[in-house]
């Protein structure tokens, strides 16, 4: 039998002790995140546009104006992503590549829950639903009922967090769609099963792009004159930048209802442009893209009082006929007036996000055109995809 020398026995005891200590430390150490319930991260370690928790994320309204960019951003950050669409014919969209695409109507709570559950469930739901027209019936159906369905499904499936795409304008409501969105926000605040974040963007780029082709073709830029040279001002945000902000909310502790301030008013990086200034910015973009001398735009100011005349006439016919068609038309007039008189502007640094400026966007539209949208684009190059889709489309 081999006898160990005292020094060798001492070394052996130390090695055994080290192994036992290492095993004990490993047993006490919390398990690494595996893609489930990783949750929020510490404030000091969160980095906007980069940090990801690895949880399963479900995007509802995944083919909408903002929703498709949210899916793309989730996939970019490595989130296992489920995209809920109304028709699987949308699965071929390049924006949904690498995502699990499931078909369900958000207005059907049971179908929505079943589709998400069959895809493997979810830890986070990002709701990008919005009525396209803003009519009373569409707003109630999409901005409230379908959106609350998403919340209830998140609760039933034991999700950790819910992110809602809302709107900056709900802070000063006098429109039907604003009332519907506020009801959804109230439903979030009234429950405690899931933490939540609410993102309220000022405006989308498409909302201020409808006259680019007109100005390029030599036509007038029409804006509503509020008197004394004033017009509504906004700092809209790029689609991809807004998507990045929404995905930040998955694990940013400062934007969570449980650890921070859940309502985030958000605009783009610009200081803000009035409608009148947007005309000049379009002229600058045309000159830059065409590498030609700048031409002053033809600017046509319309008195804001014209809206009151139009809305009053539509309300008269709505009361006279009790027709929903006239009621909706009057509401569309009120929507138009709202955005003509109210500033959609954030001024605090924490409420500005992204790198894409409105000038960058205008140059892209001048160069490449834009998709036709009957609600924001007067004339545009490209296919009339949006015009062929229903007005209650789940779009952001």
Coordinates of N, CA and C in Angstrom, one line a residue, residues 17 23 47 84 130 152 171 187 193 253 258 269 271 312 314 319 328:
X17 N -11.3 20.4 -0.4 CA -12.0 21.5 0.2 C -12.4 22.5 -0.9
X23 N -18.6 23.6 -5.4 CA -19.9 23.0 -5.6 C -20.9 23.7 -4.8
X47 N -29.1 49.1 -21.5 CA -28.6 50.0 -22.6 C -29.7 50.0 -23.7
X84 N -48.6 37.7 -34.2 CA -50.0 37.4 -34.4 C -50.5 38.3 -35.6
X130 N -54.4 49.4 -33.5 CA -55.0 50.8 -33.6 C -55.9 50.8 -34.7
X152 N -56.1 40.6 -21.4 CA -56.7 39.5 -20.7 C -56.0 38.2 -21.1
X171 N -53.4 62.6 -23.9 CA -53.3 63.5 -22.7 C -54.2 64.7 -22.8
X187 N -57.7 50.1 -18.0 CA -57.8 48.7 -17.7 C -56.4 48.1 -17.3
X193 N -51.8 41.8 -12.3 CA -51.2 40.5 -12.6 C -50.0 40.6 -13.5
X253 N -36.2 48.9 -16.5 CA -36.9 49.0 -15.2 C -37.5 50.4 -15.0
X258 N -44.0 48.6 -12.2 CA -43.6 48.0 -10.9 C -42.3 48.7 -10.4
X269 N -35.9 62.7 -32.6 CA -34.8 63.6 -32.1 C -34.9 65.0 -32.5
X271 N -36.0 69.0 -32.8 CA -36.6 70.0 -31.9 C -38.1 70.2 -32.1
X312 N -69.5 71.6 -38.5 CA -70.8 72.0 -38.2 C -71.8 71.5 -39.2
X314 N -71.5 68.8 -41.1 CA -71.6 67.3 -41.0 C -72.4 66.9 -39.8
X319 N -77.4 64.7 -37.3 CA -78.5 64.8 -36.4 C -79.8 64.7 -37.2
X328 N -69.7 59.5 -38.6 CA -68.3 59.2 -38.8 C -67.6 60.3 -39.6

